[in-house]
Amino acid sequence: DVKVTQSSRYLVKRTGEKVFLECVQDMDHENMFWYRQDPGLGLRLIYFSYDVKMKEKGDIPEGYSVSREKKERFSLILESASTNQTSMYLCASSSPLRGYTFGSGTRLTVV
Amino acid sequence: QKEVEQDPGPLSVPEGAIVSLNCTYSNSAFQYFMWYRQYSRKGPELLMYTYSSGNKEDGRFTAQVDKSSKYISLFIRDSQPSDSATYLCAMSTTYGNNRLAFGKGNQVVVIP
């Protein structure tokens, strides 16, 4: 089975901190995605990547950046964390053959 | 108009009842339609996917797609307490090679 591993299940960070959320997939998928999930708003796409060193903005990229230096790893960076970035962050990877697989999520609280 | 509409209201049903969930969409280019199940504090997991219009059955689960009406449904027969979860519809123009458009999800509670 495809595994998408997010490095932390729960994180608490202070306002203004730089935050790194890491995601690793083990099935050589080309595509990787970062979503955030909030009650009443559903899943919203932050950034995605179709290949190494490539990135595309999703629907809500403001305040975030990403890095994909290796095919299996896609990092989400909060340059200066703010309280409105408190959320559940979900990473996913996909391929035409296997569809989409999600990680277990990182629940980030910014205080 | 949002691309995908899913009434996010919670749903409570007694064990053994049929659960009916649905989504509407606006983009006629969508060809692949998926239902994800998400347990509390977990990531979504793929439950079923359907290509184009038609029905697909997998055990107690049936997915229906009506492209002419831009309407998709998920039915859960003989619901079990273990079916208690949030169900999200998702759709895409290609399979696995493009971004997904999600509904907001329905929280389903099956009462023993």
mmCIF file with all atom_site columns, C-alpha atoms in Angstrom:
data_model
loop_
_atom_site.group_PDB
_atom_site.id
_atom_site.type_symbol
_atom_site.label_atom_id
_atom_site.label_alt_id
_atom_site.label_comp_id
_atom_site.label_asym_id
_atom_site.label_entity_id
_atom_site.label_seq_id
_atom_site.pdbx_PDB_ins_code
_atom_site.Cartn_x
_atom_site.Cartn_y
_atom_site.Cartn_z
_atom_site.occupancy
_atom_site.B_iso_or_equiv
_atom_site.pdbx_formal_charge
_atom_site.auth_seq_id
_atom_site.auth_comp_id
_atom_site.auth_asym_id
_atom_site.auth_atom_id
_atom_site.pdbx_PDB_model_num
ATOM 1   C CA . ASP A 1 1   ? 0.000   0.000  0.000   1.00 0.00 ? 1   ASP A CA 1
ATOM 2   C CA . VAL A 1 2   ? 1.038   3.557  -0.690  1.00 0.00 ? 2   VAL A CA 1
ATOM 3   C CA . LYS A 1 3   ? 2.098   5.344  2.390   1.00 0.00 ? 3   LYS A CA 1
ATOM 4   C CA . VAL A 1 4   ? 2.051   9.082  2.867   1.00 0.00 ? 4   VAL A CA 1
ATOM 5   C CA . THR A 1 5   ? 3.747   10.010 6.101   1.00 0.00 ? 5   THR A CA 1
ATOM 6   C CA . GLN A 1 6   ? 3.440   13.366 7.775   1.00 0.00 ? 6   GLN A CA 1
ATOM 7   C CA . SER A 1 7   ? 6.186   13.956 10.284  1.00 0.00 ? 7   SER A CA 1
ATOM 8   C CA . SER A 1 8   ? 4.061   15.323 13.117  1.00 0.00 ? 8   SER A CA 1
ATOM 9   C CA . ARG A 1 9   ? 0.518   14.553 14.242  1.00 0.00 ? 9   ARG A CA 1
ATOM 10  C CA . TYR A 1 10  ? 0.268   17.552 16.558  1.00 0.00 ? 10  TYR A CA 1
ATOM 11  C CA . LEU A 1 11  ? 2.264   20.775 16.637  1.00 0.00 ? 11  LEU A CA 1
ATOM 12  C CA . VAL A 1 12  ? 2.011   23.890 18.791  1.00 0.00 ? 12  VAL A CA 1
ATOM 13  C CA . LYS A 1 13  ? 3.908   26.937 17.584  1.00 0.00 ? 13  LYS A CA 1
ATOM 14  C CA . ARG A 1 14  ? 4.099   30.576 18.576  1.00 0.00 ? 14  ARG A CA 1
ATOM 15  C CA . THR A 1 15  ? 2.979   33.486 16.434  1.00 0.00 ? 15  THR A CA 1
ATOM 16  C CA . GLY A 1 16  ? 5.795   34.642 14.172  1.00 0.00 ? 16  GLY A CA 1
ATOM 17  C CA . GLU A 1 17  ? 7.682   31.341 14.190  1.00 0.00 ? 17  GLU A CA 1
ATOM 18  C CA . LYS A 1 18  ? 8.783   29.713 10.950  1.00 0.00 ? 18  LYS A CA 1
ATOM 19  C CA . VAL A 1 19  ? 7.086   26.335 10.716  1.00 0.00 ? 19  VAL A CA 1
ATOM 20  C CA . PHE A 1 20  ? 8.007   23.357 8.557   1.00 0.00 ? 20  PHE A CA 1
ATOM 21  C CA . LEU A 1 21  ? 5.523   20.574 7.834   1.00 0.00 ? 21  LEU A CA 1
ATOM 22  C CA . GLU A 1 22  ? 7.082   17.550 6.200   1.00 0.00 ? 22  GLU A CA 1
ATOM 23  C CA . CYS A 1 23  ? 5.456   14.938 3.994   1.00 0.00 ? 23  CYS A CA 1
ATOM 24  C CA . VAL A 1 24  ? 7.051   11.822 2.522   1.00 0.00 ? 24  VAL A CA 1
ATOM 25  C CA . GLN A 1 25  ? 5.518   9.277  0.143   1.00 0.00 ? 25  GLN A CA 1
ATOM 26  C CA . ASP A 1 26  ? 7.009   5.917  -0.688  1.00 0.00 ? 26  ASP A CA 1
ATOM 27  C CA . MET A 1 27  ? 5.496   5.031  -4.056  1.00 0.00 ? 27  MET A CA 1
ATOM 28  C CA . ASP A 1 28  ? 7.309   7.256  -6.505  1.00 0.00 ? 28  ASP A CA 1
ATOM 29  C CA . HIS A 1 29  ? 4.212   9.375  -7.164  1.00 0.00 ? 29  HIS A CA 1
ATOM 30  C CA . GLU A 1 30  ? 4.711   12.341 -9.440  1.00 0.00 ? 30  GLU A CA 1
ATOM 31  C CA . ASN A 1 31  ? 2.109   14.579 -7.828  1.00 0.00 ? 31  ASN A CA 1
ATOM 32  C CA . MET A 1 32  ? 1.954   15.889 -4.286  1.00 0.00 ? 32  MET A CA 1
ATOM 33  C CA . PHE A 1 33  ? -0.509  18.251 -2.626  1.00 0.00 ? 33  PHE A CA 1
ATOM 34  C CA . TRP A 1 34  ? -0.956  20.251 0.553   1.00 0.00 ? 34  TRP A CA 1
ATOM 35  C CA . TYR A 1 35  ? -4.466  20.978 1.841   1.00 0.00 ? 35  TYR A CA 1
ATOM 36  C CA . ARG A 1 36  ? -5.796  22.555 4.974   1.00 0.00 ? 36  ARG A CA 1
ATOM 37  C CA . GLN A 1 37  ? -9.075  21.424 6.488   1.00 0.00 ? 37  GLN A CA 1
ATOM 38  C CA . ASP A 1 38  ? -11.255 23.659 8.632   1.00 0.00 ? 38  ASP A CA 1
ATOM 39  C CA . PRO A 1 39  ? -14.757 23.089 10.042  1.00 0.00 ? 39  PRO A CA 1
ATOM 40  C CA . GLY A 1 40  ? -17.396 24.435 7.700   1.00 0.00 ? 40  GLY A CA 1
ATOM 41  C CA . LEU A 1 41  ? -14.845 25.164 4.968   1.00 0.00 ? 41  LEU A CA 1
ATOM 42  C CA . GLY A 1 42  ? -13.808 21.666 3.965   1.00 0.00 ? 42  GLY A CA 1
ATOM 43  C CA . LEU A 1 43  ? -10.478 20.929 2.295   1.00 0.00 ? 43  LEU A CA 1
ATOM 44  C CA . ARG A 1 44  ? -8.755  23.804 0.565   1.00 0.00 ? 44  ARG A CA 1
ATOM 45  C CA . LEU A 1 45  ? -5.743  23.398 -1.673  1.00 0.00 ? 45  LEU A CA 1
ATOM 46  C CA . ILE A 1 46  ? -2.691  25.394 -0.641  1.00 0.00 ? 46  ILE A CA 1
ATOM 47  C CA . TYR A 1 47  ? 0.010   24.251 -3.071  1.00 0.00 ? 47  TYR A CA 1
ATOM 48  C CA . PHE A 1 48  ? 0.732   21.306 -5.302  1.00 0.00 ? 48  PHE A CA 1
ATOM 49  C CA . SER A 1 49  ? 3.643   19.930 -7.264  1.00 0.00 ? 49  SER A CA 1
ATOM 50  C CA . TYR A 1 50  ? 3.799   17.815 -10.403 1.00 0.00 ? 50  TYR A CA 1
ATOM 51  C CA . ASP A 1 51  ? 7.506   17.153 -10.292 1.00 0.00 ? 51  ASP A CA 1
ATOM 52  C CA . VAL A 1 52  ? 10.703  17.837 -8.414  1.00 0.00 ? 52  VAL A CA 1
ATOM 53  C CA . LYS A 1 53  ? 11.394  21.545 -8.012  1.00 0.00 ? 53  LYS A CA 1
ATOM 54  C CA . MET A 1 54  ? 8.016   22.385 -9.541  1.00 0.00 ? 54  MET A CA 1
ATOM 55  C CA . LYS A 1 55  ? 5.217   24.020 -7.620  1.00 0.00 ? 55  LYS A CA 1
ATOM 56  C CA . GLU A 1 56  ? 1.840   25.505 -8.389  1.00 0.00 ? 56  GLU A CA 1
ATOM 57  C CA . LYS A 1 57  ? -0.325  27.727 -6.239  1.00 0.00 ? 57  LYS A CA 1
ATOM 58  C CA . GLY A 1 58  ? -3.610  26.358 -5.095  1.00 0.00 ? 58  GLY A CA 1
ATOM 59  C CA . ASP A 1 59  ? -6.593  28.311 -3.864  1.00 0.00 ? 59  ASP A CA 1
ATOM 60  C CA . ILE A 1 60  ? -5.117  29.747 -0.661  1.00 0.00 ? 60  ILE A CA 1
ATOM 61  C CA . PRO A 1 61  ? -1.306  30.087 -1.033  1.00 0.00 ? 61  PRO A CA 1
ATOM 62  C CA . GLU A 1 62  ? -0.945  33.341 0.909   1.00 0.00 ? 62  GLU A CA 1
ATOM 63  C CA . GLY A 1 63  ? 1.301   32.967 3.922   1.00 0.00 ? 63  GLY A CA 1
ATOM 64  C CA . TYR A 1 64  ? 2.684   29.623 2.749   1.00 0.00 ? 64  TYR A CA 1
ATOM 65  C CA . SER A 1 65  ? 5.511   28.362 0.588   1.00 0.00 ? 65  SER A CA 1
ATOM 66  C CA . VAL A 1 66  ? 6.603   24.866 -0.424  1.00 0.00 ? 66  VAL A CA 1
ATOM 67  C CA . SER A 1 67  ? 9.715   22.970 -1.320  1.00 0.00 ? 67  SER A CA 1
ATOM 68  C CA . ARG A 1 68  ? 10.172  19.821 -3.346  1.00 0.00 ? 68  ARG A CA 1
ATOM 69  C CA . GLU A 1 69  ? 13.847  18.983 -3.676  1.00 0.00 ? 69  GLU A CA 1
ATOM 70  C CA . LYS A 1 70  ? 13.281  15.218 -3.931  1.00 0.00 ? 70  LYS A CA 1
ATOM 71  C CA . LYS A 1 71  ? 10.429  13.340 -5.554  1.00 0.00 ? 71  LYS A CA 1
ATOM 72  C CA . GLU A 1 72  ? 9.319   11.668 -2.358  1.00 0.00 ? 72  GLU A CA 1
ATOM 73  C CA . ARG A 1 73  ? 9.306   14.737 -0.107  1.00 0.00 ? 73  ARG A CA 1
ATOM 74  C CA . PHE A 1 74  ? 7.067   17.803 -0.185  1.00 0.00 ? 74  PHE A CA 1
ATOM 75  C CA . SER A 1 75  ? 7.445   20.391 2.542   1.00 0.00 ? 75  SER A CA 1
ATOM 76  C CA . LEU A 1 76  ? 5.016   23.116 3.518   1.00 0.00 ? 76  LEU A CA 1
ATOM 77  C CA . ILE A 1 77  ? 6.521   26.220 5.093   1.00 0.00 ? 77  ILE A CA 1
ATOM 78  C CA . LEU A 1 78  ? 4.735   28.853 7.123   1.00 0.00 ? 78  LEU A CA 1
ATOM 79  C CA . GLU A 1 79  ? 7.133   31.778 6.915   1.00 0.00 ? 79  GLU A CA 1
ATOM 80  C CA . SER A 1 80  ? 5.692   33.597 9.923   1.00 0.00 ? 80  SER A CA 1
ATOM 81  C CA . ALA A 1 81  ? 2.959   31.621 11.636  1.00 0.00 ? 81  ALA A CA 1
ATOM 82  C CA . SER A 1 82  ? -0.233  33.420 12.562  1.00 0.00 ? 82  SER A CA 1
ATOM 83  C CA . THR A 1 83  ? -3.220  32.322 14.634  1.00 0.00 ? 83  THR A CA 1
ATOM 84  C CA . ASN A 1 84  ? -5.425  32.107 11.531  1.00 0.00 ? 84  ASN A CA 1
ATOM 85  C CA . GLN A 1 85  ? -3.167  29.320 10.289  1.00 0.00 ? 85  GLN A CA 1
ATOM 86  C CA . THR A 1 86  ? -4.314  27.086 13.113  1.00 0.00 ? 86  THR A CA 1
ATOM 87  C CA . SER A 1 87  ? -5.766  24.157 11.207  1.00 0.00 ? 87  SER A CA 1
ATOM 88  C CA . MET A 1 88  ? -5.515  20.525 10.162  1.00 0.00 ? 88  MET A CA 1
ATOM 89  C CA . TYR A 1 89  ? -2.955  20.157 7.366   1.00 0.00 ? 89  TYR A CA 1
ATOM 90  C CA . LEU A 1 90  ? -3.232  17.215 5.004   1.00 0.00 ? 90  LEU A CA 1
ATOM 91  C CA . CYS A 1 91  ? -0.654  16.043 2.506   1.00 0.00 ? 91  CYS A CA 1
ATOM 92  C CA . ALA A 1 92  ? -1.575  13.821 -0.435  1.00 0.00 ? 92  ALA A CA 1
ATOM 93  C CA . SER A 1 93  ? 0.210   12.177 -3.320  1.00 0.00 ? 93  SER A CA 1
ATOM 94  C CA . SER A 1 94  ? -1.180  10.767 -6.526  1.00 0.00 ? 94  SER A CA 1
ATOM 95  C CA . SER A 1 95  ? -0.465  9.021  -9.774  1.00 0.00 ? 95  SER A CA 1
ATOM 96  C CA . PRO A 1 96  ? -2.724  8.165  -12.738 1.00 0.00 ? 96  PRO A CA 1
ATOM 97  C CA . LEU A 1 97  ? -2.429  4.489  -11.881 1.00 0.00 ? 97  LEU A CA 1
ATOM 98  C CA . ARG A 1 98  ? -3.088  4.621  -8.150  1.00 0.00 ? 98  ARG A CA 1
ATOM 99  C CA . GLY A 1 99  ? -5.173  7.723  -7.628  1.00 0.00 ? 99  GLY A CA 1
ATOM 100 C CA . TYR A 1 100 ? -4.811  9.837  -4.506  1.00 0.00 ? 100 TYR A CA 1
ATOM 101 C CA . THR A 1 101 ? -3.577  8.862  -1.057  1.00 0.00 ? 101 THR A CA 1
ATOM 102 C CA . PHE A 1 102 ? -3.671  11.111 1.987   1.00 0.00 ? 102 PHE A CA 1
ATOM 103 C CA . GLY A 1 103 ? -1.493  11.250 5.055   1.00 0.00 ? 103 GLY A CA 1
ATOM 104 C CA . SER A 1 104 ? -2.952  11.206 8.557   1.00 0.00 ? 104 SER A CA 1
ATOM 105 C CA . GLY A 1 105 ? -2.698  14.941 8.931   1.00 0.00 ? 105 GLY A CA 1
ATOM 106 C CA . THR A 1 106 ? -0.903  17.422 11.167  1.00 0.00 ? 106 THR A CA 1
ATOM 107 C CA . ARG A 1 107 ? -3.010  19.401 13.577  1.00 0.00 ? 107 ARG A CA 1
ATOM 108 C CA . LEU A 1 108 ? -1.222  22.731 13.970  1.00 0.00 ? 108 LEU A CA 1
ATOM 109 C CA . THR A 1 109 ? -2.078  25.185 16.707  1.00 0.00 ? 109 THR A CA 1
ATOM 110 C CA . VAL A 1 110 ? -0.539  28.656 16.580  1.00 0.00 ? 110 VAL A CA 1
ATOM 111 C CA . VAL A 1 111 ? -0.680  30.518 19.878  1.00 0.00 ? 111 VAL A CA 1
ATOM 112 C CA . GLN B 2 1   ? -21.143 29.188 -7.517  1.00 0.00 ? 1   GLN B CA 1
ATOM 113 C CA . LYS B 2 2   ? -18.765 26.746 -5.886  1.00 0.00 ? 2   LYS B CA 1
ATOM 114 C CA . GLU B 2 3   ? -17.449 23.932 -8.058  1.00 0.00 ? 3   GLU B CA 1
ATOM 115 C CA . VAL B 2 4   ? -18.762 21.247 -5.712  1.00 0.00 ? 4   VAL B CA 1
ATOM 116 C CA . GLU B 2 5   ? -21.672 21.604 -3.325  1.00 0.00 ? 5   GLU B CA 1
ATOM 117 C CA . GLN B 2 6   ? -22.227 19.163 -0.490  1.00 0.00 ? 6   GLN B CA 1
ATOM 118 C CA . ASP B 2 7   ? -24.663 20.061 2.239   1.00 0.00 ? 7   ASP B CA 1
ATOM 119 C CA . PRO B 2 8   ? -22.384 19.742 5.294   1.00 0.00 ? 8   PRO B CA 1
ATOM 120 C CA . GLY B 2 9   ? -25.190 19.095 7.763   1.00 0.00 ? 9   GLY B CA 1
ATOM 121 C CA . PRO B 2 10  ? -24.561 16.195 10.181  1.00 0.00 ? 10  PRO B CA 1
ATOM 122 C CA . LEU B 2 11  ? -26.610 13.054 9.747   1.00 0.00 ? 11  LEU B CA 1
ATOM 123 C CA . SER B 2 12  ? -27.638 10.688 12.562  1.00 0.00 ? 12  SER B CA 1
ATOM 124 C CA . VAL B 2 13  ? -29.224 7.364  11.671  1.00 0.00 ? 13  VAL B CA 1
ATOM 125 C CA . PRO B 2 14  ? -30.078 4.194  13.608  1.00 0.00 ? 14  PRO B CA 1
ATOM 126 C CA . GLU B 2 15  ? -27.996 1.106  12.966  1.00 0.00 ? 15  GLU B CA 1
ATOM 127 C CA . GLY B 2 16  ? -29.262 -0.803 9.941   1.00 0.00 ? 16  GLY B CA 1
ATOM 128 C CA . ALA B 2 17  ? -30.701 2.237  8.173   1.00 0.00 ? 17  ALA B CA 1
ATOM 129 C CA . ILE B 2 18  ? -29.765 3.344  4.675   1.00 0.00 ? 18  ILE B CA 1
ATOM 130 C CA . VAL B 2 19  ? -27.533 6.406  4.531   1.00 0.00 ? 19  VAL B CA 1
ATOM 131 C CA . SER B 2 20  ? -27.902 8.638  1.492   1.00 0.00 ? 20  SER B CA 1
ATOM 132 C CA . LEU B 2 21  ? -25.349 11.335 0.693   1.00 0.00 ? 21  LEU B CA 1
ATOM 133 C CA . ASN B 2 22  ? -25.089 13.521 -2.374  1.00 0.00 ? 22  ASN B CA 1
ATOM 134 C CA . CYS B 2 23  ? -23.138 16.269 -4.094  1.00 0.00 ? 23  CYS B CA 1
ATOM 135 C CA . THR B 2 24  ? -23.792 18.567 -7.010  1.00 0.00 ? 24  THR B CA 1
ATOM 136 C CA . TYR B 2 25  ? -21.177 20.161 -9.203  1.00 0.00 ? 25  TYR B CA 1
ATOM 137 C CA . SER B 2 26  ? -20.897 22.816 -11.851 1.00 0.00 ? 26  SER B CA 1
ATOM 138 C CA . ASN B 2 27  ? -17.884 21.821 -13.974 1.00 0.00 ? 27  ASN B CA 1
ATOM 139 C CA . SER B 2 28  ? -19.028 19.591 -16.827 1.00 0.00 ? 28  SER B CA 1
ATOM 140 C CA . ALA B 2 29  ? -15.403 18.596 -17.487 1.00 0.00 ? 29  ALA B CA 1
ATOM 141 C CA . PHE B 2 30  ? -15.303 16.432 -14.358 1.00 0.00 ? 30  PHE B CA 1
ATOM 142 C CA . GLN B 2 31  ? -14.996 12.775 -15.349 1.00 0.00 ? 31  GLN B CA 1
ATOM 143 C CA . TYR B 2 32  ? -13.822 11.041 -12.174 1.00 0.00 ? 32  TYR B CA 1
ATOM 144 C CA . PHE B 2 33  ? -15.912 11.015 -9.049  1.00 0.00 ? 33  PHE B CA 1
ATOM 145 C CA . MET B 2 34  ? -14.716 9.838  -5.686  1.00 0.00 ? 34  MET B CA 1
ATOM 146 C CA . TRP B 2 35  ? -16.014 9.338  -2.198  1.00 0.00 ? 35  TRP B CA 1
ATOM 147 C CA . TYR B 2 36  ? -13.621 9.545  0.725   1.00 0.00 ? 36  TYR B CA 1
ATOM 148 C CA . ARG B 2 37  ? -14.253 8.461  4.284   1.00 0.00 ? 37  ARG B CA 1
ATOM 149 C CA . GLN B 2 38  ? -12.497 10.302 7.088   1.00 0.00 ? 38  GLN B CA 1
ATOM 150 C CA . TYR B 2 39  ? -12.473 9.067  10.655  1.00 0.00 ? 39  TYR B CA 1
ATOM 151 C CA . SER B 2 40  ? -11.869 11.522 13.439  1.00 0.00 ? 40  SER B CA 1
ATOM 152 C CA . ARG B 2 41  ? -8.259  12.745 13.618  1.00 0.00 ? 41  ARG B CA 1
ATOM 153 C CA . LYS B 2 42  ? -7.305  10.769 10.499  1.00 0.00 ? 42  LYS B CA 1
ATOM 154 C CA . GLY B 2 43  ? -6.715  11.618 6.856   1.00 0.00 ? 43  GLY B CA 1
ATOM 155 C CA . PRO B 2 44  ? -9.341  10.847 4.185   1.00 0.00 ? 44  PRO B CA 1
ATOM 156 C CA . GLU B 2 45  ? -9.228  7.377  2.696   1.00 0.00 ? 45  GLU B CA 1
ATOM 157 C CA . LEU B 2 46  ? -10.632 6.480  -0.698  1.00 0.00 ? 46  LEU B CA 1
ATOM 158 C CA . LEU B 2 47  ? -13.904 4.582  -0.428  1.00 0.00 ? 47  LEU B CA 1
ATOM 159 C CA . MET B 2 48  ? -15.030 4.404  -4.037  1.00 0.00 ? 48  MET B CA 1
ATOM 160 C CA . TYR B 2 49  ? -14.386 6.017  -7.354  1.00 0.00 ? 49  TYR B CA 1
ATOM 161 C CA . THR B 2 50  ? -16.465 6.078  -10.529 1.00 0.00 ? 50  THR B CA 1
ATOM 162 C CA . TYR B 2 51  ? -15.646 7.110  -14.039 1.00 0.00 ? 51  TYR B CA 1
ATOM 163 C CA . SER B 2 52  ? -18.316 9.066  -15.917 1.00 0.00 ? 52  SER B CA 1
ATOM 164 C CA . SER B 2 53  ? -22.004 8.243  -15.406 1.00 0.00 ? 53  SER B CA 1
ATOM 165 C CA . GLY B 2 54  ? -23.387 5.073  -13.913 1.00 0.00 ? 54  GLY B CA 1
ATOM 166 C CA . ASN B 2 55  ? -23.488 3.014  -10.760 1.00 0.00 ? 55  ASN B CA 1
ATOM 167 C CA . LYS B 2 56  ? -20.811 1.172  -8.878  1.00 0.00 ? 56  LYS B CA 1
ATOM 168 C CA . GLU B 2 57  ? -21.378 -1.209 -6.012  1.00 0.00 ? 57  GLU B CA 1
ATOM 169 C CA . ASP B 2 58  ? -18.895 -2.443 -3.429  1.00 0.00 ? 58  ASP B CA 1
ATOM 170 C CA . GLY B 2 59  ? -20.405 -4.469 -0.634  1.00 0.00 ? 59  GLY B CA 1
ATOM 171 C CA . ARG B 2 60  ? -22.783 -2.242 1.316   1.00 0.00 ? 60  ARG B CA 1
ATOM 172 C CA . PHE B 2 61  ? -21.725 0.856  -0.619  1.00 0.00 ? 61  PHE B CA 1
ATOM 173 C CA . THR B 2 62  ? -23.192 2.117  -3.891  1.00 0.00 ? 62  THR B CA 1
ATOM 174 C CA . ALA B 2 63  ? -21.976 5.166  -5.778  1.00 0.00 ? 63  ALA B CA 1
ATOM 175 C CA . GLN B 2 64  ? -24.102 6.772  -8.474  1.00 0.00 ? 64  GLN B CA 1
ATOM 176 C CA . VAL B 2 65  ? -23.165 9.440  -10.989 1.00 0.00 ? 65  VAL B CA 1
ATOM 177 C CA . ASP B 2 66  ? -25.633 11.341 -13.147 1.00 0.00 ? 66  ASP B CA 1
ATOM 178 C CA . LYS B 2 67  ? -23.566 13.604 -15.368 1.00 0.00 ? 67  LYS B CA 1
ATOM 179 C CA . SER B 2 68  ? -26.613 15.035 -17.128 1.00 0.00 ? 68  SER B CA 1
ATOM 180 C CA . SER B 2 69  ? -27.809 16.430 -13.793 1.00 0.00 ? 69  SER B CA 1
ATOM 181 C CA . LYS B 2 70  ? -24.299 17.002 -12.406 1.00 0.00 ? 70  LYS B CA 1
ATOM 182 C CA . TYR B 2 71  ? -25.278 15.003 -9.353  1.00 0.00 ? 71  TYR B CA 1
ATOM 183 C CA . ILE B 2 72  ? -23.528 12.194 -7.500  1.00 0.00 ? 72  ILE B CA 1
ATOM 184 C CA . SER B 2 73  ? -24.711 10.027 -4.630  1.00 0.00 ? 73  SER B CA 1
ATOM 185 C CA . LEU B 2 74  ? -23.378 7.546  -2.120  1.00 0.00 ? 74  LEU B CA 1
ATOM 186 C CA . PHE B 2 75  ? -25.634 4.999  -0.446  1.00 0.00 ? 75  PHE B CA 1
ATOM 187 C CA . ILE B 2 76  ? -24.659 2.926  2.565   1.00 0.00 ? 76  ILE B CA 1
ATOM 188 C CA . ARG B 2 77  ? -26.930 -0.051 3.208   1.00 0.00 ? 77  ARG B CA 1
ATOM 189 C CA . ASP B 2 78  ? -27.312 -1.762 6.563   1.00 0.00 ? 78  ASP B CA 1
ATOM 190 C CA . SER B 2 79  ? -25.303 0.990  8.229   1.00 0.00 ? 79  SER B CA 1
ATOM 191 C CA . GLN B 2 80  ? -23.029 0.028  11.118  1.00 0.00 ? 80  GLN B CA 1
ATOM 192 C CA . PRO B 2 81  ? -21.600 2.081  13.990  1.00 0.00 ? 81  PRO B CA 1
ATOM 193 C CA . SER B 2 82  ? -18.197 1.638  12.318  1.00 0.00 ? 82  SER B CA 1
ATOM 194 C CA . ASP B 2 83  ? -19.549 3.685  9.376   1.00 0.00 ? 83  ASP B CA 1
ATOM 195 C CA . SER B 2 84  ? -19.616 6.752  11.650  1.00 0.00 ? 84  SER B CA 1
ATOM 196 C CA . ALA B 2 85  ? -17.262 9.166  9.922   1.00 0.00 ? 85  ALA B CA 1
ATOM 197 C CA . THR B 2 86  ? -17.157 12.201 7.678   1.00 0.00 ? 86  THR B CA 1
ATOM 198 C CA . TYR B 2 87  ? -17.815 11.463 4.013   1.00 0.00 ? 87  TYR B CA 1
ATOM 199 C CA . LEU B 2 88  ? -16.341 13.736 1.386   1.00 0.00 ? 88  LEU B CA 1
ATOM 200 C CA . CYS B 2 89  ? -17.152 13.783 -2.292  1.00 0.00 ? 89  CYS B CA 1
ATOM 201 C CA . ALA B 2 90  ? -14.359 14.717 -4.667  1.00 0.00 ? 90  ALA B CA 1
ATOM 202 C CA . MET B 2 91  ? -14.027 14.991 -8.397  1.00 0.00 ? 91  MET B CA 1
ATOM 203 C CA . SER B 2 92  ? -11.467 15.624 -11.067 1.00 0.00 ? 92  SER B CA 1
ATOM 204 C CA . THR B 2 93  ? -11.080 15.992 -14.800 1.00 0.00 ? 93  THR B CA 1
ATOM 205 C CA . THR B 2 94  ? -8.428  13.264 -14.857 1.00 0.00 ? 94  THR B CA 1
ATOM 206 C CA . TYR B 2 95  ? -7.636  10.436 -12.472 1.00 0.00 ? 95  TYR B CA 1
ATOM 207 C CA . GLY B 2 96  ? -4.632  10.876 -10.257 1.00 0.00 ? 96  GLY B CA 1
ATOM 208 C CA . ASN B 2 97  ? -3.054  13.491 -12.434 1.00 0.00 ? 97  ASN B CA 1
ATOM 209 C CA . ASN B 2 98  ? -4.796  16.662 -11.407 1.00 0.00 ? 98  ASN B CA 1
ATOM 210 C CA . ARG B 2 99  ? -6.115  18.510 -8.420  1.00 0.00 ? 99  ARG B CA 1
ATOM 211 C CA . LEU B 2 100 ? -9.295  17.331 -6.733  1.00 0.00 ? 100 LEU B CA 1
ATOM 212 C CA . ALA B 2 101 ? -12.325 19.499 -6.095  1.00 0.00 ? 101 ALA B CA 1
ATOM 213 C CA . PHE B 2 102 ? -13.902 18.570 -2.770  1.00 0.00 ? 102 PHE B CA 1
ATOM 214 C CA . GLY B 2 103 ? -17.277 18.952 -1.177  1.00 0.00 ? 103 GLY B CA 1
ATOM 215 C CA . LYS B 2 104 ? -17.306 20.140 2.435   1.00 0.00 ? 104 LYS B CA 1
ATOM 216 C CA . GLY B 2 105 ? -18.162 16.717 3.798   1.00 0.00 ? 105 GLY B CA 1
ATOM 217 C CA . ASN B 2 106 ? -21.032 15.151 5.749   1.00 0.00 ? 106 ASN B CA 1
ATOM 218 C CA . GLN B 2 107 ? -20.553 13.889 9.269   1.00 0.00 ? 107 GLN B CA 1
ATOM 219 C CA . VAL B 2 108 ? -22.490 10.645 9.649   1.00 0.00 ? 108 VAL B CA 1
ATOM 220 C CA . VAL B 2 109 ? -23.267 9.104  13.039  1.00 0.00 ? 109 VAL B CA 1
ATOM 221 C CA . VAL B 2 110 ? -24.745 5.604  13.158  1.00 0.00 ? 110 VAL B CA 1
ATOM 222 C CA . ILE B 2 111 ? -26.443 5.020  16.487  1.00 0.00 ? 111 ILE B CA 1
ATOM 223 C CA . PRO B 2 112 ? -26.359 1.440  17.824  1.00 0.00 ? 112 PRO B CA 1
#
